[in-house]
Amino acid sequence: SAASAVNVSGGATLQFDSSTSVADAASLIGAGAFSLTGGTLTLSGTFGAAGGFTQTGGILAGTNTFNTPVAWSAGTWSSAGTTTIAAANTLTISGPAAHDYNGRAIVANGTVNWSNGDLRSGSGGTFTVGSGGTFNDSASMSISNPGFGGTSTFINNGTYNKTAAGTTAVGQFFTNTGALNVQAGTFRLDNTSSFSAASAVAVSAAATLQFDSTTSVADAASLTGAGVFSLTNGTLTLAGTFSAAGGFTQTGGILAGTQTFNTPVAWSAGS
């Protein structure tokens, strides 16, 4: 109940292994571990226990704010509601299993470290990197809607860093108003995407930003770096001046919009 006062000491664990509800205003504190391993945990309000929260199974539900580290290695967040990672806190996403958040909104105002496991959602689910948030992608896996129905959207208003070799395939709608840094491998847009005028996109040498579906890039968006910008499919509506040192290649799709290329262009296929 809301009157509950739960204190888990360092070295101790409170384990949720079946259906559990925690009311808003319940006090959950302590340096010990709070662990979700099975069942559905409907958690309401702010969770600020210093020992953090881990999930290795079960379903996280409810509308909640984590003001503490969160480690999500298995289980799902497929339920209605919103989960917010507060500023100065970390969400670690690991483990080989897919991480499903079908129908849920995730707002990351802190730091997300994604190292393994596809991110999957539908039914209006969203993953938003807040304006002060950072998303570190060393997974090089997929952000997708694998037949859940409805739509799902990944929104970057903060900083997205792709740091490892391999391909990150974004099959959800992708909206960018912040910084996208493709430092290694390929960041491939497989669904409708847009880059606002405030976007700052940097592609490092030996890395690639691949446009593989309908994409719009607003005039004044900053596209820089020694890496490759590649159009392979869909329609890319590109406005303004493109000056990225690594150049622009087109092997498919349609180039649209009014633009000036102040960099090498290689056009082998597409229109």
mmCIF file of C-alpha atoms in Angstrom:
data_model
loop_
_atom_site.group_PDB
_atom_site.id
_atom_site.type_symbol
_atom_site.label_atom_id
_atom_site.label_comp_id
_atom_site.label_asym_id
_atom_site.label_seq_id
_atom_site.Cartn_x
_atom_site.Cartn_y
_atom_site.Cartn_z
ATOM 1 C CA SER A 1 0.000 0.000 0.000
ATOM 2 C CA ALA A 2 0.981 3.673 -0.148
ATOM 3 C CA ALA A 3 1.749 3.485 3.586
ATOM 4 C CA SER A 4 4.383 0.759 3.104
ATOM 5 C CA ALA A 5 7.945 1.449 4.275
ATOM 6 C CA VAL A 6 10.352 -1.081 2.727
ATOM 7 C CA ASN A 7 14.062 -0.975 3.582
ATOM 8 C CA VAL A 8 16.465 -3.481 1.988
ATOM 9 C CA SER A 9 19.920 -3.378 3.552
ATOM 10 C CA GLY A 10 23.200 -3.737 1.707
ATOM 11 C CA GLY A 11 23.846 -7.351 0.770
ATOM 12 C CA ALA A 12 20.151 -8.251 1.053
ATOM 13 C CA THR A 13 17.533 -8.668 -1.704
ATOM 14 C CA LEU A 14 13.804 -8.164 -2.107
ATOM 15 C CA GLN A 15 12.814 -10.460 -4.992
ATOM 16 C CA PHE A 16 9.539 -10.084 -6.889
ATOM 17 C CA ASP A 17 8.782 -13.522 -8.363
ATOM 18 C CA SER A 18 4.989 -13.342 -8.816
ATOM 19 C CA SER A 19 2.260 -10.762 -9.436
ATOM 20 C CA THR A 20 2.946 -7.750 -7.206
ATOM 21 C CA SER A 21 1.574 -4.216 -7.001
ATOM 22 C CA VAL A 22 3.396 -1.331 -5.333
ATOM 23 C CA ALA A 23 1.299 1.788 -4.780
ATOM 24 C CA ASP A 24 2.459 5.315 -5.476
ATOM 25 C CA ALA A 25 3.991 6.883 -2.328
ATOM 26 C CA ALA A 26 5.169 3.542 -0.928
ATOM 27 C CA SER A 27 8.694 4.035 0.438
ATOM 28 C CA LEU A 28 11.288 1.696 -1.112
ATOM 29 C CA ILE A 29 14.761 2.477 0.197
ATOM 30 C CA GLY A 30 18.089 0.896 1.064
ATOM 31 C CA ALA A 31 21.445 -0.151 -0.376
ATOM 32 C CA GLY A 32 20.246 -3.680 -1.108
ATOM 33 C CA ALA A 33 18.860 -5.091 -4.345
ATOM 34 C CA PHE A 34 15.287 -4.982 -5.634
ATOM 35 C CA SER A 35 14.939 -7.749 -8.206
ATOM 36 C CA LEU A 36 12.138 -8.671 -10.647
ATOM 37 C CA THR A 37 12.450 -12.314 -11.699
ATOM 38 C CA GLY A 38 8.878 -13.454 -12.507
ATOM 39 C CA GLY A 39 5.239 -12.410 -12.660
ATOM 40 C CA THR A 40 4.024 -8.858 -13.270
ATOM 41 C CA LEU A 41 5.312 -6.039 -11.091
ATOM 42 C CA THR A 42 2.992 -3.027 -11.270
ATOM 43 C CA LEU A 43 5.176 -0.283 -9.865
ATOM 44 C CA SER A 44 3.761 3.221 -9.418
ATOM 45 C CA GLY A 45 5.519 6.454 -8.539
ATOM 46 C CA THR A 46 9.241 7.104 -8.004
ATOM 47 C CA PHE A 47 11.711 4.338 -7.174
ATOM 48 C CA GLY A 48 14.815 5.766 -5.521
ATOM 49 C CA ALA A 49 16.409 2.921 -3.568
ATOM 50 C CA ALA A 50 20.189 3.341 -3.672
ATOM 51 C CA GLY A 51 20.805 -0.341 -4.373
ATOM 52 C CA GLY A 52 19.119 -0.109 -7.723
ATOM 53 C CA PHE A 53 16.642 -2.282 -9.606
ATOM 54 C CA THR A 54 17.377 -5.373 -11.683
ATOM 55 C CA GLN A 55 15.115 -7.355 -14.006
ATOM 56 C CA THR A 56 15.967 -10.867 -15.172
ATOM 57 C CA GLY A 57 12.405 -11.999 -15.893
ATOM 58 C CA GLY A 58 8.741 -11.120 -15.522
ATOM 59 C CA ILE A 59 6.900 -8.013 -16.719
ATOM 60 C CA LEU A 60 7.338 -4.433 -15.531
ATOM 61 C CA ALA A 61 4.041 -2.512 -15.542
ATOM 62 C CA GLY A 62 2.653 0.750 -14.162
ATOM 63 C CA THR A 63 3.859 4.327 -14.551
ATOM 64 C CA ASN A 64 7.136 4.806 -12.740
ATOM 65 C CA THR A 65 10.261 6.945 -12.497
ATOM 66 C CA PHE A 66 13.607 5.367 -11.619
ATOM 67 C CA ASN A 67 15.899 7.661 -9.688
ATOM 68 C CA THR A 68 18.436 4.856 -9.298
ATOM 69 C CA PRO A 69 20.386 2.499 -11.610
ATOM 70 C CA VAL A 70 18.310 -0.015 -13.574
ATOM 71 C CA ALA A 71 19.710 -3.217 -15.120
ATOM 72 C CA TRP A 72 17.409 -4.978 -17.607
ATOM 73 C CA SER A 73 18.790 -8.283 -18.897
ATOM 74 C CA ALA A 74 15.599 -10.290 -19.514
ATOM 75 C CA GLY A 75 11.838 -10.093 -19.101
ATOM 76 C CA THR A 76 9.644 -7.495 -20.771
ATOM 77 C CA TRP A 77 8.168 -4.035 -20.316
ATOM 78 C CA SER A 78 5.205 -4.878 -22.551
ATOM 79 C CA SER A 79 2.353 -3.126 -20.769
ATOM 80 C CA ALA A 80 0.626 0.240 -20.808
ATOM 81 C CA GLY A 81 2.213 3.126 -18.925
ATOM 82 C CA THR A 82 5.434 5.131 -18.903
ATOM 83 C CA THR A 83 8.849 4.344 -17.470
ATOM 84 C CA THR A 84 11.191 7.308 -16.963
ATOM 85 C CA ILE A 85 14.916 7.079 -16.240
ATOM 86 C CA ALA A 86 15.682 10.223 -14.273
ATOM 87 C CA ALA A 87 18.607 12.491 -15.122
ATOM 88 C CA ALA A 88 21.990 11.344 -13.727
ATOM 89 C CA ASN A 89 20.798 7.718 -13.624
ATOM 90 C CA THR A 90 21.588 4.756 -15.855
ATOM 91 C CA LEU A 91 19.592 2.100 -17.691
ATOM 92 C CA THR A 92 21.735 -0.884 -18.688
ATOM 93 C CA ILE A 93 20.187 -3.112 -21.372
ATOM 94 C CA SER A 94 22.012 -6.421 -21.798
ATOM 95 C CA GLY A 95 21.460 -10.126 -22.371
ATOM 96 C CA PRO A 96 20.788 -11.930 -25.674
ATOM 97 C CA ALA A 97 16.984 -12.078 -25.356
ATOM 98 C CA ALA A 98 14.826 -9.452 -27.073
ATOM 99 C CA HIS A 99 13.776 -6.528 -24.896
ATOM 100 C CA ASP A 100 10.084 -5.916 -25.594
ATOM 101 C CA TYR A 101 8.212 -2.759 -24.563
ATOM 102 C CA ASN A 102 5.075 -3.206 -26.633
ATOM 103 C CA GLY A 103 2.616 -0.386 -25.874
ATOM 104 C CA ARG A 104 4.907 1.280 -23.321
ATOM 105 C CA ALA A 105 6.559 4.698 -23.368
ATOM 106 C CA ILE A 106 10.174 4.841 -22.199
ATOM 107 C CA VAL A 107 11.740 8.228 -21.472
ATOM 108 C CA ALA A 108 15.491 8.282 -20.867
ATOM 109 C CA ASN A 109 16.614 11.532 -19.267
ATOM 110 C CA GLY A 110 19.796 9.881 -18.000
ATOM 111 C CA THR A 111 22.163 7.448 -19.731
ATOM 112 C CA VAL A 112 21.238 4.240 -21.560
ATOM 113 C CA ASN A 113 23.940 1.631 -22.213
ATOM 114 C CA TRP A 114 22.642 -0.925 -24.746
ATOM 115 C CA SER A 115 25.016 -3.848 -25.294
ATOM 116 C CA ASN A 116 22.838 -6.792 -26.393
ATOM 117 C CA GLY A 117 19.316 -7.949 -27.288
ATOM 118 C CA ASP A 118 16.981 -6.434 -29.877
ATOM 119 C CA LEU A 119 14.684 -3.582 -28.806
ATOM 120 C CA ARG A 120 11.116 -4.334 -29.931
ATOM 121 C CA SER A 121 7.821 -2.495 -29.631
ATOM 122 C CA GLY A 122 4.485 -1.806 -31.320
ATOM 123 C CA SER A 123 0.970 -0.687 -30.341
ATOM 124 C CA GLY A 124 2.074 2.945 -30.099
ATOM 125 C CA GLY A 125 5.178 2.210 -28.019
ATOM 126 C CA THR A 126 7.874 4.892 -27.880
ATOM 127 C CA PHE A 127 11.479 5.162 -26.741
ATOM 128 C CA THR A 128 12.498 8.789 -26.185
ATOM 129 C CA VAL A 129 16.016 9.970 -25.414
ATOM 130 C CA GLY A 130 15.404 13.235 -23.567
ATOM 131 C CA SER A 131 17.183 16.456 -24.450
ATOM 132 C CA GLY A 132 19.716 15.855 -21.672
ATOM 133 C CA GLY A 133 19.888 12.099 -22.158
ATOM 134 C CA THR A 134 22.524 9.886 -23.795
ATOM 135 C CA PHE A 135 21.990 6.559 -25.567
ATOM 136 C CA ASN A 136 25.161 4.473 -26.041
ATOM 137 C CA ASP A 137 24.717 1.697 -28.611
ATOM 138 C CA SER A 138 27.390 -1.006 -28.583
ATOM 139 C CA ALA A 139 24.859 -3.730 -29.438
ATOM 140 C CA SER A 140 24.624 -3.273 -33.213
ATOM 141 C CA MET A 141 21.303 -5.099 -33.267
ATOM 142 C CA SER A 142 17.768 -4.087 -34.266
ATOM 143 C CA ILE A 143 15.201 -1.573 -33.041
ATOM 144 C CA SER A 144 12.064 -3.061 -34.522
ATOM 145 C CA ASN A 145 8.341 -3.759 -34.570
ATOM 146 C CA PRO A 146 8.267 -7.529 -35.204
ATOM 147 C CA GLY A 147 4.559 -7.828 -35.954
ATOM 148 C CA PHE A 148 3.154 -6.425 -32.704
ATOM 149 C CA GLY A 149 0.678 -4.310 -34.683
ATOM 150 C CA GLY A 150 0.271 -0.554 -34.672
ATOM 151 C CA THR A 151 3.296 1.722 -34.754
ATOM 152 C CA SER A 152 6.398 2.246 -32.660
ATOM 153 C CA THR A 153 8.730 5.218 -32.652
ATOM 154 C CA PHE A 154 12.293 5.897 -31.511
ATOM 155 C CA ILE A 155 12.816 9.595 -30.735
ATOM 156 C CA ASN A 156 16.261 11.083 -30.161
ATOM 157 C CA ASN A 157 16.154 14.544 -28.609
ATOM 158 C CA GLY A 158 19.481 14.058 -26.838
ATOM 159 C CA THR A 159 22.647 12.233 -27.935
ATOM 160 C CA TYR A 160 22.769 8.839 -29.657
ATOM 161 C CA ASN A 161 26.233 7.246 -29.950
ATOM 162 C CA LYS A 162 26.772 4.124 -32.066
ATOM 163 C CA THR A 163 30.144 2.905 -30.878
ATOM 164 C CA ALA A 164 30.687 -0.630 -32.233
ATOM 165 C CA ALA A 165 31.144 -2.404 -35.554
ATOM 166 C CA GLY A 166 28.184 -4.145 -37.175
ATOM 167 C CA THR A 167 24.779 -2.817 -38.195
ATOM 168 C CA THR A 168 22.082 -1.224 -36.079
ATOM 169 C CA ALA A 169 18.870 -1.656 -38.094
ATOM 170 C CA VAL A 170 16.103 0.770 -37.124
ATOM 171 C CA GLY A 171 12.782 -0.712 -38.242
ATOM 172 C CA GLN A 172 10.692 1.650 -36.119
ATOM 173 C CA PHE A 173 9.822 5.213 -37.088
ATOM 174 C CA PHE A 174 12.882 7.326 -36.229
ATOM 175 C CA THR A 175 12.721 11.017 -35.314
ATOM 176 C CA ASN A 176 15.869 13.007 -34.607
ATOM 177 C CA THR A 177 16.218 16.507 -33.177
ATOM 178 C CA GLY A 178 19.482 15.958 -31.289
ATOM 179 C CA ALA A 179 22.961 14.567 -31.944
ATOM 180 C CA LEU A 180 23.484 11.288 -33.801
ATOM 181 C CA ASN A 181 27.107 10.095 -33.747
ATOM 182 C CA VAL A 182 27.829 7.039 -35.908
ATOM 183 C CA GLN A 183 31.336 6.258 -34.723
ATOM 184 C CA ALA A 184 31.618 2.682 -36.047
ATOM 185 C CA GLY A 185 29.700 0.244 -38.223
ATOM 186 C CA THR A 186 26.443 1.076 -39.994
ATOM 187 C CA PHE A 187 23.340 2.840 -38.700
ATOM 188 C CA ARG A 188 20.569 1.827 -41.107
ATOM 189 C CA LEU A 189 17.134 3.467 -41.264
ATOM 190 C CA ASP A 190 14.631 0.836 -42.441
ATOM 191 C CA ASN A 191 11.442 2.797 -41.752
ATOM 192 C CA THR A 192 10.154 6.365 -42.108
ATOM 193 C CA SER A 193 12.537 8.805 -40.471
ATOM 194 C CA SER A 194 13.029 12.541 -40.108
ATOM 195 C CA PHE A 195 15.846 14.877 -39.102
ATOM 196 C CA SER A 196 14.871 18.350 -37.932
ATOM 197 C CA ALA A 197 16.856 21.520 -38.588
ATOM 198 C CA ALA A 198 18.348 21.160 -35.090
ATOM 199 C CA SER A 199 19.870 17.760 -35.876
ATOM 200 C CA ALA A 200 23.634 17.331 -35.592
ATOM 201 C CA VAL A 201 24.711 14.152 -37.385
ATOM 202 C CA ALA A 202 28.360 13.066 -37.435
ATOM 203 C CA VAL A 203 29.567 9.937 -39.226
ATOM 204 C CA SER A 204 33.139 8.935 -38.454
ATOM 205 C CA ALA A 205 35.633 7.497 -40.940
ATOM 206 C CA ALA A 206 34.854 3.848 -41.825
ATOM 207 C CA ALA A 207 31.270 4.258 -40.524
ATOM 208 C CA THR A 208 28.051 4.623 -42.538
ATOM 209 C CA LEU A 209 24.650 6.249 -42.146
ATOM 210 C CA GLN A 210 22.382 4.319 -44.525
ATOM 211 C CA PHE A 211 19.023 5.686 -45.728
ATOM 212 C CA ASP A 212 16.972 2.597 -46.646
ATOM 213 C CA SER A 213 13.419 3.972 -46.407
ATOM 214 C CA THR A 214 11.511 7.258 -46.681
ATOM 215 C CA THR A 215 13.573 9.957 -44.958
ATOM 216 C CA SER A 216 13.430 13.750 -44.747
ATOM 217 C CA VAL A 217 16.373 15.941 -43.744
ATOM 218 C CA ALA A 218 15.516 19.575 -43.033
ATOM 219 C CA ASP A 219 17.513 22.540 -44.260
ATOM 220 C CA ALA A 220 20.087 23.599 -41.610
ATOM 221 C CA ALA A 221 20.500 20.081 -40.225
ATOM 222 C CA SER A 222 24.229 19.518 -39.704
ATOM 223 C CA LEU A 223 25.633 16.467 -41.548
ATOM 224 C CA THR A 224 29.376 16.094 -41.000
ATOM 225 C CA GLY A 225 32.194 13.581 -40.804
ATOM 226 C CA ALA A 226 34.638 11.518 -42.882
ATOM 227 C CA GLY A 227 32.266 8.555 -43.060
ATOM 228 C CA VAL A 228 29.741 7.670 -45.770
ATOM 229 C CA PHE A 229 26.142 8.838 -46.164
ATOM 230 C CA SER A 230 24.446 6.215 -48.330
ATOM 231 C CA LEU A 231 21.038 6.148 -50.078
ATOM 232 C CA THR A 232 20.025 2.572 -50.894
ATOM 233 C CA ASN A 233 16.206 2.570 -50.911
ATOM 234 C CA GLY A 234 13.118 4.723 -50.393
ATOM 235 C CA THR A 235 12.912 8.460 -51.002
ATOM 236 C CA LEU A 236 15.432 10.769 -49.364
ATOM 237 C CA THR A 237 14.177 14.364 -49.314
ATOM 238 C CA LEU A 238 17.339 16.326 -48.631
ATOM 239 C CA ALA A 239 17.212 20.091 -48.170
ATOM 240 C CA GLY A 240 20.035 22.622 -47.973
ATOM 241 C CA THR A 241 23.792 22.151 -48.357
ATOM 242 C CA PHE A 242 25.451 18.766 -47.832
ATOM 243 C CA SER A 243 29.128 19.167 -46.974
ATOM 244 C CA ALA A 244 30.155 15.991 -45.119
ATOM 245 C CA ALA A 245 33.749 15.189 -46.091
ATOM 246 C CA GLY A 246 33.080 11.472 -46.528
ATOM 247 C CA GLY A 247 30.741 12.125 -49.427
ATOM 248 C CA PHE A 248 27.369 10.820 -50.550
ATOM 249 C CA THR A 249 26.644 7.596 -52.413
ATOM 250 C CA GLN A 250 23.443 6.420 -54.086
ATOM 251 C CA THR A 251 22.946 2.790 -55.096
ATOM 252 C CA GLY A 252 19.132 2.796 -55.025
ATOM 253 C CA GLY A 253 16.071 4.776 -54.015
ATOM 254 C CA ILE A 254 15.065 8.285 -55.050
ATOM 255 C CA LEU A 255 16.826 11.555 -54.259
ATOM 256 C CA ALA A 256 14.373 14.434 -53.787
ATOM 257 C CA GLY A 257 14.373 17.985 -52.439
ATOM 258 C CA THR A 258 16.479 21.030 -53.307
ATOM 259 C CA GLN A 259 20.057 20.632 -52.188
ATOM 260 C CA THR A 260 23.655 21.599 -52.914
ATOM 261 C CA PHE A 261 26.443 19.036 -52.631
ATOM 262 C CA ASN A 262 29.685 20.523 -51.417
ATOM 263 C CA THR A 263 31.276 17.067 -51.259
ATOM 264 C CA PRO A 264 31.858 14.128 -53.661
ATOM 265 C CA VAL A 265 28.731 12.314 -54.935
ATOM 266 C CA ALA A 266 28.732 8.785 -56.403
ATOM 267 C CA TRP A 267 25.521 7.801 -58.214
ATOM 268 C CA SER A 268 25.522 4.205 -59.492
ATOM 269 C CA ALA A 269 21.814 3.309 -59.291
ATOM 270 C CA GLY A 270 18.501 4.725 -58.143
ATOM 271 C CA SER A 271 16.902 7.880 -59.539
#
